[in-house]
């Protein structure tokens, strides 16, 4: 700013040197424009993901051969925020949420399709009411043991894994979105009073280069 001030004093000292004065103005305007563009598009701020609400009404293991399956009924509210004030996100792959028990996925859902646009500064809320009488889960011996252990307490550790790929406005690189939301869900039978759920902030994977 000091340099620009000097320039201004130099140039505008004599009004007949208006040409220089205009050049000065041009440089100042250019610098301001560059600064604005840099602030808007120079730095990517990554999305934030959280689970604001979740409840588990059923979670049962069927370990009879030949396959291990889970019967479950789960509802959750997933919130994805784009904190950028000028850059939108566009999905280059569908945004998906996988439900996992003991690191094994037992169900998957598409939250938003490929090509979907998430405007700057906006928050997207996804409500998921999921359930199945039998969903295959490769729990193995260790997973079944873990299930029995948690089953005895009535509280299950279920992970919601969010995965997608996006491109930010004015950027060439595609960036993976990977978030892990570890939930501790107390089994709540339909008749029982609602179990209080504490909002969970999901942990995002480290961004790749150029993201
Ligand atoms: C468990 O799964 C088997 C098939 O693998 C099925 O025949 C059986 O009815 C299931 N049991 C329950 C309680 O759902
Ligand atoms: C899940 O539970 C709700 C009520 O708690 C019920 O209305 C819904 O049909 C269930 N869904 C499945 C797939 O079991
Ligand atoms: C889970 O616990 C319930 C009772 O709370 C019991 O009926 C059921 O058999 C248990 N399931 C397993 C796989 O241990």
mmCIF file of C-alpha atoms and ligand atoms in Angstrom:
data_model
loop_
_atom_site.group_PDB
_atom_site.id
_atom_site.type_symbol
_atom_site.label_atom_id
_atom_site.label_comp_id
_atom_site.label_asym_id
_atom_site.label_seq_id
_atom_site.Cartn_x
_atom_site.Cartn_y
_atom_site.Cartn_z
ATOM 1 C CA UNK A 1 0.000 0.000 0.000
ATOM 2 C CA UNK A 2 2.971 2.349 0.739
ATOM 3 C CA UNK A 3 4.323 1.934 -2.779
ATOM 4 C CA UNK A 4 0.923 2.625 -4.239
ATOM 5 C CA UNK A 5 0.599 5.767 -2.095
ATOM 6 C CA UNK A 6 3.935 7.075 -3.324
ATOM 7 C CA UNK A 7 2.926 6.346 -6.870
ATOM 8 C CA UNK A 8 -0.314 8.180 -6.340
ATOM 9 C CA UNK A 9 1.457 11.271 -4.933
ATOM 10 C CA UNK A 10 3.991 11.224 -7.777
ATOM 11 C CA UNK A 11 1.476 10.849 -10.518
ATOM 12 C CA UNK A 12 -1.280 13.081 -9.328
ATOM 13 C CA UNK A 13 0.945 15.895 -8.282
ATOM 14 C CA UNK A 14 0.350 17.634 -11.544
ATOM 15 C CA UNK A 15 -3.088 17.238 -13.061
ATOM 16 C CA UNK A 16 -1.732 17.400 -16.607
ATOM 17 C CA UNK A 17 -0.064 14.087 -16.001
ATOM 18 C CA UNK A 18 -3.492 12.498 -15.901
ATOM 19 C CA UNK A 19 -2.349 9.661 -18.093
ATOM 20 C CA UNK A 20 -0.084 8.423 -15.353
ATOM 21 C CA UNK A 21 -2.810 9.015 -12.887
ATOM 22 C CA UNK A 22 -5.078 6.700 -14.882
ATOM 23 C CA UNK A 23 -2.341 4.101 -15.081
ATOM 24 C CA UNK A 24 -2.039 4.312 -11.324
ATOM 25 C CA UNK A 25 -5.765 3.804 -10.908
ATOM 26 C CA UNK A 26 -5.623 0.849 -13.264
ATOM 27 C CA UNK A 27 -2.865 -0.782 -11.256
ATOM 28 C CA UNK A 28 -4.758 -0.184 -8.027
ATOM 29 C CA UNK A 29 -7.963 -1.642 -9.492
ATOM 30 C CA UNK A 30 -6.050 -4.624 -10.877
ATOM 31 C CA UNK A 31 -4.448 -5.300 -7.515
ATOM 32 C CA UNK A 32 -7.801 -5.095 -5.759
ATOM 33 C CA UNK A 33 -9.363 -7.461 -8.287
ATOM 34 C CA UNK A 34 -6.493 -9.911 -7.903
ATOM 35 C CA UNK A 35 -6.812 -9.807 -4.123
ATOM 36 C CA UNK A 36 -10.562 -10.435 -4.364
ATOM 37 C CA UNK A 37 -10.094 -13.349 -6.771
ATOM 38 C CA UNK A 38 -7.397 -14.829 -4.569
ATOM 39 C CA UNK A 39 -9.604 -14.564 -1.492
ATOM 40 C CA UNK A 40 -12.525 -16.139 -3.358
ATOM 41 C CA UNK A 41 -10.808 -18.911 -5.278
ATOM 42 C CA UNK A 42 -7.223 -19.123 -4.031
ATOM 43 C CA UNK A 43 -7.812 -21.313 -1.011
ATOM 44 C CA UNK A 44 -10.062 -24.308 -0.690
ATOM 45 C CA UNK A 45 -11.795 -24.819 2.606
ATOM 46 C CA UNK A 46 -12.881 -28.391 2.999
ATOM 47 C CA UNK A 47 -16.386 -29.530 3.739
ATOM 48 C CA UNK A 48 -17.424 -30.357 7.250
ATOM 49 C CA UNK A 49 -19.568 -33.373 8.004
ATOM 50 C CA UNK A 50 -21.508 -34.201 11.133
ATOM 51 C CA UNK A 51 -24.198 -36.542 12.369
ATOM 52 C CA UNK A 52 -26.731 -34.406 14.183
ATOM 53 C CA UNK A 53 -29.274 -37.086 15.009
ATOM 54 C CA UNK A 54 -29.270 -40.850 15.108
ATOM 55 C CA UNK A 55 -31.267 -43.649 16.605
ATOM 56 C CA UNK A 56 -31.146 -47.398 16.496
ATOM 57 C CA UNK A 57 -34.388 -49.322 16.889
ATOM 58 C CA UNK A 58 -33.138 -52.762 15.974
ATOM 59 C CA UNK A 59 -29.776 -54.439 15.707
ATOM 60 C CA UNK A 60 -29.663 -58.218 15.580
ATOM 61 C CA UNK A 61 -27.133 -60.699 14.418
ATOM 62 C CA UNK A 62 -28.043 -63.819 12.507
ATOM 63 C CA UNK A 63 -24.946 -65.985 12.621
ATOM 64 C CA UNK A 64 -26.500 -69.154 11.244
ATOM 65 C CA UNK A 65 -24.650 -70.522 8.248
ATOM 66 C CA UNK A 66 -23.965 -70.036 5.472
ATOM 67 C CA UNK A 67 -23.784 -66.246 5.889
ATOM 68 C CA UNK A 68 -23.688 -63.816 8.758
ATOM 69 C CA UNK A 69 -26.274 -61.086 8.473
ATOM 70 C CA UNK A 70 -27.543 -58.156 10.445
ATOM 71 C CA UNK A 71 -31.145 -57.114 10.858
ATOM 72 C CA UNK A 72 -31.292 -53.469 11.689
ATOM 73 C CA UNK A 73 -33.352 -50.335 11.751
ATOM 74 C CA UNK A 74 -31.479 -47.070 11.984
ATOM 75 C CA UNK A 75 -32.338 -43.469 11.297
ATOM 76 C CA UNK A 76 -29.853 -40.660 11.068
ATOM 77 C CA UNK A 77 -29.437 -37.066 10.030
ATOM 78 C CA UNK A 78 -26.220 -36.279 8.234
ATOM 79 C CA UNK A 79 -25.173 -32.671 7.724
ATOM 80 C CA UNK A 80 -22.639 -31.582 5.098
ATOM 81 C CA UNK A 81 -21.503 -27.985 5.012
ATOM 82 C CA UNK A 82 -19.579 -26.165 2.274
ATOM 83 C CA UNK A 83 -17.713 -23.404 4.164
ATOM 84 C CA UNK A 84 -16.415 -21.626 1.059
ATOM 85 C CA UNK A 85 -18.027 -18.299 0.342
ATOM 86 C CA UNK A 86 -17.444 -18.290 -3.403
ATOM 87 C CA UNK A 87 -16.653 -21.854 -4.437
ATOM 88 C CA UNK A 88 -19.316 -24.439 -5.104
ATOM 89 C CA UNK A 89 -18.696 -28.168 -5.057
ATOM 90 C CA UNK A 90 -19.734 -30.466 -7.834
ATOM 91 C CA UNK A 91 -19.814 -34.208 -7.305
ATOM 92 C CA UNK A 92 -17.582 -36.021 -9.760
ATOM 93 C CA UNK A 93 -18.683 -39.262 -8.100
ATOM 94 C CA UNK A 94 -21.863 -39.975 -6.146
ATOM 95 C CA UNK A 95 -21.734 -39.060 -2.471
ATOM 96 C CA UNK A 96 -22.294 -42.198 -0.454
ATOM 97 C CA UNK A 97 -22.716 -43.209 3.139
ATOM 98 C CA UNK A 98 -21.746 -46.688 4.276
ATOM 99 C CA UNK A 99 -22.843 -48.212 7.556
ATOM 100 C CA UNK A 100 -20.173 -50.256 9.254
ATOM 101 C CA UNK A 101 -19.983 -52.525 12.247
ATOM 102 C CA UNK A 102 -16.555 -53.576 13.473
ATOM 103 C CA UNK A 103 -15.049 -52.067 10.285
ATOM 104 C CA UNK A 104 -17.280 -54.145 8.009
ATOM 105 C CA UNK A 105 -19.796 -52.404 5.807
ATOM 106 C CA UNK A 106 -23.271 -53.882 6.064
ATOM 107 C CA UNK A 107 -25.183 -51.332 4.006
ATOM 108 C CA UNK A 108 -24.591 -48.404 1.666
ATOM 109 C CA UNK A 109 -26.656 -45.448 0.529
ATOM 110 C CA UNK A 110 -26.328 -42.806 -2.123
ATOM 111 C CA UNK A 111 -26.849 -39.368 -0.603
ATOM 112 C CA UNK A 112 -26.361 -37.273 -3.731
ATOM 113 C CA UNK A 113 -25.747 -38.202 -7.322
ATOM 114 C CA UNK A 114 -22.872 -37.519 -9.648
ATOM 115 C CA UNK A 115 -23.058 -33.998 -11.051
ATOM 116 C CA UNK A 116 -24.911 -32.696 -8.037
ATOM 117 C CA UNK A 117 -23.923 -29.155 -7.083
ATOM 118 C CA UNK A 118 -23.447 -27.907 -3.527
ATOM 119 C CA UNK A 119 -23.528 -24.060 -3.560
ATOM 120 C CA UNK A 120 -21.045 -21.984 -1.542
ATOM 121 C CA UNK A 121 -21.865 -21.382 2.114
ATOM 122 C CA UNK A 122 -24.749 -23.838 2.028
ATOM 123 C CA UNK A 123 -25.570 -26.700 4.328
ATOM 124 C CA UNK A 124 -27.056 -29.921 3.013
ATOM 125 C CA UNK A 125 -29.078 -32.109 5.343
ATOM 126 C CA UNK A 126 -29.624 -35.768 4.520
ATOM 127 C CA UNK A 127 -32.162 -37.822 6.426
ATOM 128 C CA UNK A 128 -31.656 -41.523 6.244
ATOM 129 C CA UNK A 129 -34.188 -44.033 7.498
ATOM 130 C CA UNK A 130 -32.542 -47.342 6.868
ATOM 131 C CA UNK A 131 -33.459 -50.851 7.750
ATOM 132 C CA UNK A 132 -33.346 -54.404 6.546
ATOM 133 C CA UNK A 133 -34.313 -57.842 7.770
ATOM 134 C CA UNK A 134 -30.994 -59.288 6.619
ATOM 135 C CA UNK A 135 -27.906 -57.533 5.307
ATOM 136 C CA UNK A 136 -24.779 -59.516 4.710
ATOM 137 C CA UNK A 137 -21.800 -58.543 6.855
ATOM 138 C CA UNK A 138 -18.417 -60.221 6.728
ATOM 139 C CA UNK A 139 -17.986 -60.073 10.480
ATOM 140 C CA UNK A 140 -16.053 -63.276 10.916
ATOM 141 C CA UNK A 141 -15.339 -64.782 14.261
ATOM 142 C CA UNK A 142 -13.909 -61.603 15.750
ATOM 143 C CA UNK A 143 -16.818 -59.509 14.516
ATOM 144 C CA UNK A 144 -19.374 -61.899 15.979
ATOM 145 C CA UNK A 145 -17.533 -61.834 19.305
ATOM 146 C CA UNK A 146 -17.539 -58.047 19.200
ATOM 147 C CA UNK A 147 -21.255 -58.085 18.454
ATOM 148 C CA UNK A 148 -21.972 -60.295 21.468
ATOM 149 C CA UNK A 149 -19.883 -58.066 23.689
ATOM 150 C CA UNK A 150 -21.738 -54.923 22.609
ATOM 151 C CA UNK A 151 -25.066 -56.723 22.560
ATOM 152 C CA UNK A 152 -24.634 -57.438 26.250
ATOM 153 C CA UNK A 153 -24.342 -53.699 26.968
ATOM 154 C CA UNK A 154 -27.192 -52.641 24.700
ATOM 155 C CA UNK A 155 -25.007 -49.972 23.083
ATOM 156 C CA UNK A 156 -23.578 -50.528 19.629
ATOM 157 C CA UNK A 157 -20.683 -48.839 17.912
ATOM 158 C CA UNK A 158 -21.737 -48.144 14.354
ATOM 159 C CA UNK A 159 -19.609 -46.133 11.975
ATOM 160 C CA UNK A 160 -21.010 -43.984 9.215
ATOM 161 C CA UNK A 161 -18.394 -43.636 6.488
ATOM 162 C CA UNK A 162 -19.044 -40.868 3.987
ATOM 163 C CA UNK A 163 -17.249 -41.097 0.656
ATOM 164 C CA UNK A 164 -17.328 -39.062 -2.500
ATOM 165 C CA UNK A 165 -15.297 -37.014 -4.899
ATOM 166 C CA UNK A 166 -15.792 -33.357 -5.738
ATOM 167 C CA UNK A 167 -14.408 -30.588 -7.850
ATOM 168 C CA UNK A 168 -14.346 -27.040 -6.542
ATOM 169 C CA UNK A 169 -15.308 -24.105 -8.770
ATOM 170 C CA UNK A 170 -12.336 -22.805 -10.789
ATOM 171 C CA UNK A 171 -10.202 -25.818 -9.857
ATOM 172 C CA UNK A 172 -8.963 -28.622 -12.061
ATOM 173 C CA UNK A 173 -8.156 -31.248 -9.478
ATOM 174 C CA UNK A 174 -10.779 -33.631 -8.196
ATOM 175 C CA UNK A 175 -10.713 -34.037 -4.453
ATOM 176 C CA UNK A 176 -11.787 -37.054 -2.454
ATOM 177 C CA UNK A 177 -14.234 -36.504 0.366
ATOM 178 C CA UNK A 178 -13.810 -39.086 3.092
ATOM 179 C CA UNK A 179 -15.295 -38.728 6.509
ATOM 180 C CA UNK A 180 -15.677 -41.157 9.348
ATOM 181 C CA UNK A 181 -18.384 -40.693 11.944
ATOM 182 C CA UNK A 182 -18.112 -43.089 14.885
ATOM 183 C CA UNK A 183 -21.477 -43.423 16.600
ATOM 184 C CA UNK A 184 -22.356 -45.023 19.900
ATOM 185 C CA UNK A 185 -25.994 -45.964 19.677
ATOM 186 C CA UNK A 186 -28.104 -47.244 22.477
ATOM 187 C CA UNK A 187 -30.754 -49.631 21.301
ATOM 188 C CA UNK A 188 -34.085 -47.872 21.655
ATOM 189 C CA UNK A 189 -37.169 -50.056 21.332
ATOM 190 C CA UNK A 190 -40.075 -48.329 19.635
ATOM 191 C CA UNK A 191 -42.116 -47.945 22.806
ATOM 192 C CA UNK A 192 -39.266 -46.540 24.914
ATOM 193 C CA UNK A 193 -38.587 -42.862 25.427
ATOM 194 C CA UNK A 194 -36.229 -41.334 22.900
ATOM 195 C CA UNK A 195 -32.548 -41.764 23.654
ATOM 196 C CA UNK A 196 -30.622 -38.495 23.721
ATOM 197 C CA UNK A 197 -28.075 -38.288 20.957
ATOM 198 C CA UNK A 198 -25.019 -36.090 21.167
ATOM 199 C CA UNK A 199 -24.000 -34.519 17.854
ATOM 200 C CA UNK A 200 -20.951 -36.207 16.353
ATOM 201 C CA UNK A 201 -18.439 -34.285 14.284
ATOM 202 C CA UNK A 202 -17.013 -36.565 11.617
ATOM 203 C CA UNK A 203 -13.309 -36.933 11.124
ATOM 204 C CA UNK A 204 -12.134 -36.042 7.641
ATOM 205 C CA UNK A 205 -9.309 -37.860 5.924
ATOM 206 C CA UNK A 206 -6.209 -35.798 5.173
ATOM 207 C CA UNK A 207 -6.673 -33.970 1.869
ATOM 208 C CA UNK A 208 -4.543 -35.089 -1.066
ATOM 209 C CA UNK A 209 -2.037 -32.883 -2.829
ATOM 210 C CA UNK A 210 -3.586 -29.824 -4.503
ATOM 211 C CA UNK A 211 -6.840 -30.273 -2.611
HETATM 212 C C1 LIG B 1 -31.094 -66.480 9.784
HETATM 213 O O1 LIG B 1 -30.662 -66.708 8.456
HETATM 214 C C2 LIG B 1 -31.082 -67.945 7.903
HETATM 215 C C3 LIG B 1 -30.491 -68.053 6.504
HETATM 216 O O2 LIG B 1 -29.128 -67.800 6.498
HETATM 217 C C4 LIG B 1 -32.603 -67.957 7.874
HETATM 218 O O3 LIG B 1 -33.031 -69.214 7.388
HETATM 219 C C5 LIG B 1 -33.148 -67.734 9.260
HETATM 220 O O4 LIG B 1 -34.558 -67.644 9.239
HETATM 221 C C6 LIG B 1 -32.592 -66.451 9.873
HETATM 222 N N1 LIG B 1 -33.041 -66.282 11.234
HETATM 223 C C7 LIG B 1 -33.662 -65.179 11.663
HETATM 224 C C8 LIG B 1 -34.020 -65.176 13.103
HETATM 225 O O5 LIG B 1 -33.940 -64.257 10.926
HETATM 226 C C1 LIG B 2 -37.946 -48.924 11.165
HETATM 227 O O1 LIG B 2 -38.706 -48.532 12.308
HETATM 228 C C2 LIG B 2 -39.765 -47.677 12.051
HETATM 229 C C3 LIG B 2 -40.414 -47.319 13.349
HETATM 230 O O2 LIG B 2 -39.497 -47.234 14.384
HETATM 231 C C4 LIG B 2 -40.740 -48.314 11.100
HETATM 232 O O3 LIG B 2 -41.767 -47.404 10.803
HETATM 233 C C5 LIG B 2 -40.034 -48.727 9.838
HETATM 234 O O4 LIG B 2 -40.925 -49.440 9.015
HETATM 235 C C6 LIG B 2 -38.846 -49.588 10.135
HETATM 236 N N1 LIG B 2 -38.152 -49.850 8.906
HETATM 237 C C7 LIG B 2 -37.657 -51.027 8.576
HETATM 238 C C8 LIG B 2 -37.037 -51.127 7.224
HETATM 239 O O5 LIG B 2 -37.685 -51.966 9.315
HETATM 240 C C1 LIG B 3 -28.504 -60.000 22.078
HETATM 241 O O1 LIG B 3 -29.163 -59.714 23.294
HETATM 242 C C2 LIG B 3 -30.517 -60.159 23.350
HETATM 243 C C3 LIG B 3 -31.109 -59.742 24.678
HETATM 244 O O2 LIG B 3 -30.700 -58.500 25.058
HETATM 245 C C4 LIG B 3 -30.600 -61.659 23.155
HETATM 246 O O3 LIG B 3 -31.951 -62.057 23.095
HETATM 247 C C5 LIG B 3 -29.887 -62.042 21.863
HETATM 248 O O4 LIG B 3 -29.861 -63.457 21.733
HETATM 249 C C6 LIG B 3 -28.481 -61.506 21.836
HETATM 250 N N1 LIG B 3 -27.880 -61.815 20.532
HETATM 251 C C7 LIG B 3 -26.697 -62.384 20.400
HETATM 252 C C8 LIG B 3 -26.263 -62.677 18.998
HETATM 253 O O5 LIG B 3 -25.960 -62.623 21.330
#
